[in-house]
Short mmCIF file of C-alpha atoms and ligand atoms in Angstrom, two decimals:
data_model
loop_
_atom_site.label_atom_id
_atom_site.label_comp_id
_atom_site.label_asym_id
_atom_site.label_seq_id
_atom_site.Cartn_x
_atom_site.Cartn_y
_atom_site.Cartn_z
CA UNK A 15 -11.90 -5.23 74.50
CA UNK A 16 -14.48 -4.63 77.07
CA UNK A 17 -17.83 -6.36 76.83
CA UNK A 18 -19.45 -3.10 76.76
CA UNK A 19 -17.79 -1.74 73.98
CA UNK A 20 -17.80 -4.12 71.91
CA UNK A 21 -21.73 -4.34 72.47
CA UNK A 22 -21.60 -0.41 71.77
CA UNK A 23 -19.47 -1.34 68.43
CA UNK A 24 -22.15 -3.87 67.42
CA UNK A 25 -25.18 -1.73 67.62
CA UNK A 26 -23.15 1.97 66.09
CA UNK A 27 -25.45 3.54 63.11
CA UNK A 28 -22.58 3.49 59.69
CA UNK A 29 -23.33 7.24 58.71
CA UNK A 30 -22.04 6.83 55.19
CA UNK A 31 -24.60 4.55 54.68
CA UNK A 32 -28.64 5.33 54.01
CA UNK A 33 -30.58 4.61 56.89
CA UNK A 34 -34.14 5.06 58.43
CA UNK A 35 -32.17 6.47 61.47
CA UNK A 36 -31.09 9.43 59.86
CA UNK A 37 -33.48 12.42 58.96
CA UNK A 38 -32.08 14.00 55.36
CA UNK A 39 -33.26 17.46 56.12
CA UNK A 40 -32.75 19.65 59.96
CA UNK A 41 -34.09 22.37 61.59
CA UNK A 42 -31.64 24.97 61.86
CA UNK A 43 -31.13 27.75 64.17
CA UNK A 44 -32.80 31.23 63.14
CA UNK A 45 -30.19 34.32 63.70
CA UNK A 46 -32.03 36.87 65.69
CA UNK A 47 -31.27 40.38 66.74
CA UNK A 48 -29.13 42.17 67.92
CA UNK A 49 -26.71 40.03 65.98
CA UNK A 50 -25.28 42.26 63.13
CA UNK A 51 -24.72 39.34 60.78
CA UNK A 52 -28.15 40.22 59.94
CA UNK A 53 -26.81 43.51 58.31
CA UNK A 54 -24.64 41.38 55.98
CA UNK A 55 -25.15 42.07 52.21
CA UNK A 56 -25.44 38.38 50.86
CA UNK A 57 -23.63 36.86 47.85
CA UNK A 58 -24.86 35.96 44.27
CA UNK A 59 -24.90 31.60 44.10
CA UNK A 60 -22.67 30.65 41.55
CA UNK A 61 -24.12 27.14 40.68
CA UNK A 62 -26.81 25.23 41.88
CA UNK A 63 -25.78 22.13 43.18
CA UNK A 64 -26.10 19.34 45.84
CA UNK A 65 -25.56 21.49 48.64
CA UNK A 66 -27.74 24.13 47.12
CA UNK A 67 -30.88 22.13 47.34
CA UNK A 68 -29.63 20.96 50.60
CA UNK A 69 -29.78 24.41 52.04
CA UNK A 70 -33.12 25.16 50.18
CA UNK A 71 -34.77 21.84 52.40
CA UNK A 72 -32.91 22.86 55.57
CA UNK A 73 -34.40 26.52 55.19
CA UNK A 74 -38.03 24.84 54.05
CA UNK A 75 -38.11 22.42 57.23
CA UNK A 76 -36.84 25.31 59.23
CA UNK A 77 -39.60 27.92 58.10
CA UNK A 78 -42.28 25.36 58.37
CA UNK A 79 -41.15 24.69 62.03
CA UNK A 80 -40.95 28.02 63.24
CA UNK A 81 -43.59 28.38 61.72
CA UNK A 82 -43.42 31.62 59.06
CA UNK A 83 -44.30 32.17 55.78
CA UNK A 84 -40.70 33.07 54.34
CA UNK A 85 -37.02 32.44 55.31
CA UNK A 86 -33.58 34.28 53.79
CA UNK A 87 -30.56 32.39 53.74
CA UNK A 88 -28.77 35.00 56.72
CA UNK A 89 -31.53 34.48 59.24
CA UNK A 90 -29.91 30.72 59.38
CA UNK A 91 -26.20 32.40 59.12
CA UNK A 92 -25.90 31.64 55.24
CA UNK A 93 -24.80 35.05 53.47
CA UNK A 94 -25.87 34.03 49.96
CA UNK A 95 -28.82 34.76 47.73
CA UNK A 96 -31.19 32.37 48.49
CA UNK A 97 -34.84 32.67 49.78
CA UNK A 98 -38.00 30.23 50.70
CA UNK A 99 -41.28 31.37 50.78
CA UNK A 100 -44.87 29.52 51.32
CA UNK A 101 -47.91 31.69 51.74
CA UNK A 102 -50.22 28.64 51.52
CA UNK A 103 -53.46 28.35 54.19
CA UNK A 104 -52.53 25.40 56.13
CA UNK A 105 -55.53 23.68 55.41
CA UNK A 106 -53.87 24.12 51.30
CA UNK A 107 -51.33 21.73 50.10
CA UNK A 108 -47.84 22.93 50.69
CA UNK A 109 -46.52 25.17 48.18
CA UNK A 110 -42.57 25.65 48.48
CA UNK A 111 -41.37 28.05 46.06
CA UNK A 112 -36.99 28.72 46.45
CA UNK A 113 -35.74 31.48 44.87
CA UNK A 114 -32.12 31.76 44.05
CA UNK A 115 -30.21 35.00 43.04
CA UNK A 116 -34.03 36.84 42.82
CA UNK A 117 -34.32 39.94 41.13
CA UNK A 118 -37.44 42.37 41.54
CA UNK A 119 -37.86 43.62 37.51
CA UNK A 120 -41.07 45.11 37.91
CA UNK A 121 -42.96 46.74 41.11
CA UNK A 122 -46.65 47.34 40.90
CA UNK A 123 -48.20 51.05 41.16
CA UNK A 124 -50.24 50.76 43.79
CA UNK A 125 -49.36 50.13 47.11
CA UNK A 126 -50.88 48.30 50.58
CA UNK A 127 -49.94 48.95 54.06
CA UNK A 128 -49.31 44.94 55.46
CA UNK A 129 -48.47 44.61 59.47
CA UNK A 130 -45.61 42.51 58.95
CA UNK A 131 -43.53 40.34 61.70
CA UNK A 132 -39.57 38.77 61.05
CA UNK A 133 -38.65 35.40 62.28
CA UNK A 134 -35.15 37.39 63.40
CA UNK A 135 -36.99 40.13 65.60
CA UNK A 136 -39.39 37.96 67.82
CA UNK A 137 -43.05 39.86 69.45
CA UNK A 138 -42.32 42.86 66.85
CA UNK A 139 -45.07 43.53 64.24
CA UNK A 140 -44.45 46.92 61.81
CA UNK A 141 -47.05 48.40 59.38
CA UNK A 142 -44.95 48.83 56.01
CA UNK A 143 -46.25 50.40 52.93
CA UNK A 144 -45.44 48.40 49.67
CA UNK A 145 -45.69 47.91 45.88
CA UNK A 146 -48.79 45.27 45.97
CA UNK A 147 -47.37 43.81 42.77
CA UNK A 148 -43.95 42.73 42.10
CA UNK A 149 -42.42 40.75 39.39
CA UNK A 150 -39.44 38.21 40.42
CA UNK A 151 -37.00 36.63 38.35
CA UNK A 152 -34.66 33.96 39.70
CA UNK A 153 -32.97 30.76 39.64
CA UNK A 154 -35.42 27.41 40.61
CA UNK A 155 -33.68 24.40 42.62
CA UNK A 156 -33.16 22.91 39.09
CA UNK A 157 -31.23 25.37 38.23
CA UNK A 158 -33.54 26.83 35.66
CA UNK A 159 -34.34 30.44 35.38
CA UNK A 160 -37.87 31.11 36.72
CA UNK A 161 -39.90 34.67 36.55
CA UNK A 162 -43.23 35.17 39.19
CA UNK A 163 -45.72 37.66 39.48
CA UNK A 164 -46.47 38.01 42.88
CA UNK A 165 -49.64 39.29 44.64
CA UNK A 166 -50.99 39.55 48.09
CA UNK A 167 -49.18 38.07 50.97
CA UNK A 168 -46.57 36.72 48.40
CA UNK A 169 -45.47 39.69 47.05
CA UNK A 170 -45.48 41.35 50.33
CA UNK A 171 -43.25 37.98 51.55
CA UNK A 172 -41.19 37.86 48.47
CA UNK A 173 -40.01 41.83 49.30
CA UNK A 174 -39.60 41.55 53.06
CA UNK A 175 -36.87 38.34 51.90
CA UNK A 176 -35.20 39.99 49.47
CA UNK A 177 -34.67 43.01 51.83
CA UNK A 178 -32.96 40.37 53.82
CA UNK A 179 -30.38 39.57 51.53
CA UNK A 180 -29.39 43.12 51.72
CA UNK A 181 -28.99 43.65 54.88
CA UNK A 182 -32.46 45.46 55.32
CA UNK A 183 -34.91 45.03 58.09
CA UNK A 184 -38.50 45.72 59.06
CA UNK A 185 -37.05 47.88 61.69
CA UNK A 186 -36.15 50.13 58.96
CA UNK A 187 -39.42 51.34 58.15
CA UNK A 188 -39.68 52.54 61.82
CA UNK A 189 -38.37 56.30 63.16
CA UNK A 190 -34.70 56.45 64.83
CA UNK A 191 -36.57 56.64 67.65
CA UNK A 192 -38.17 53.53 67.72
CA UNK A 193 -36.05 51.57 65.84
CA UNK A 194 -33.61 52.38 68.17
CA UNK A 195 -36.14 51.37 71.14
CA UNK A 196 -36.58 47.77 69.88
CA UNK A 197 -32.41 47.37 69.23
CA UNK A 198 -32.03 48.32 72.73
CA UNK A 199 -34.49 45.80 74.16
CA UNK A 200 -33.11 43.11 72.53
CA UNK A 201 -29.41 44.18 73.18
CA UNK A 202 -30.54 43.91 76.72
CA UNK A 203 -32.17 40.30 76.99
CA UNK A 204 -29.59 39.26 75.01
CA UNK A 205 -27.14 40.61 77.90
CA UNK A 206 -29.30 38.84 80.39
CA UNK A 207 -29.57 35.02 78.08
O1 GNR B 318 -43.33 34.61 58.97
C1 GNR B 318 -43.28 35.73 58.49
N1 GNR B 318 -44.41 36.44 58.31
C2 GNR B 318 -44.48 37.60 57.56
C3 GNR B 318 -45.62 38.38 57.67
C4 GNR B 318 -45.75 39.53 56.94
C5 GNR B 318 -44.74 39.91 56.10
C6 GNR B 318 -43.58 39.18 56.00
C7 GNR B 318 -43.45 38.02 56.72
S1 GNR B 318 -42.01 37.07 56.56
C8 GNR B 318 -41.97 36.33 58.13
C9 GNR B 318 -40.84 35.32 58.23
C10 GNR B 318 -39.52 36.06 58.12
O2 GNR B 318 -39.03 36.70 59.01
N2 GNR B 318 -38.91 36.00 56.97
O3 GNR B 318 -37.77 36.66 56.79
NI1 NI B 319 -37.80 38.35 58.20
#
């Protein structure tokens, strides 16, 4: 064997092994528009397992990165039911919530007007009208059903990611007209990537 290689041999990183070298979680790439696998209607999770909470830290590093304040499973290409949200102040503590299969079971009366931004459709920012209140229930990391009342940014969060796992956008809430503007724009600097 070549002296080279077998130096190469000596020094290789055994994967199946714990290590310092390797990082547990990754950064994953966000799906932006005009890809339509954004439109997809995403699956119920059947059990919470392993890979589960793998996905859930993948999506939390991911989201932190970027950075935003929620992430669905499809913006990172996975159609199930899964969402992360954190609408902490940075100078807070972190405060990760995961919410699998969520369910809106109550929506508040009154509403607020939030300018909201997605992850998936860079530079665009839309004024949408929503329930200021919302009750969640869902499925924690554990595995153990959860129910939230949301307020604020949260609950404003917490509704933009569950339209997510339907297939819904911000873009929406726009007109044809200027829905269709923004599709077109990024249709062509996607042409020219
Ligand atoms: O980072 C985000 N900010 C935000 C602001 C107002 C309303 C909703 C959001 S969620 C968004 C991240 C994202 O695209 N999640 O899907
Ligand atoms: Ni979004």
């Amino acid at each position: 064997m070549p002296k080279f290689q077998e130096a190469w041999l000596s020094t290789a990183i055994d994967l199946s092994l714990p290590s310092a070298y390797v990082t547990a979680m990754a950064k994953l790439p966000i799906i932006t528009l005009p890809d339509p696998i954004l439109r997809t209607q995403s699956s119920p999770i059947e059990r919470v397992d392993d890979e589960t909470r793998r996905l859930i830290d993948d999506m939390l590093e991911t989201m932190y990165a970027a950075p935003g304040v929620g992430l669905a499973a499809i913006q990172v290409a996975v159609p199930k039911r899964l969402l992360v949200v954190d609408t902490s102040d940075k100078d807070e503590p972190k405060r990760p919530i995961a919410m699998i299969n969520p369910e809106i079971v109550q929506l508040g009366q009154t509403t607020r007007v939030y300018e909201e931004g997605c992850l998936s459709i860079p530079d665009v920012l839309v004024d949408i009208e929503r329930p200021a209140t919302v009750t969640v229930r869902y499925v924690d990391r554990d595995g153990k059903a959860q129910e939230l009342n949301a307020d604020g940014l949260l609950a404003t969060a917490v509704q933009h990611e569950i339209d997510h796992l339907d297939g819904k956008l911000i873009i929406d809430f726009l007109s044809r007209l200027k829905r269709d503007m923004v599709v077109r724009r990024f249709k062509k600097q996607s042409r020219t990537m």
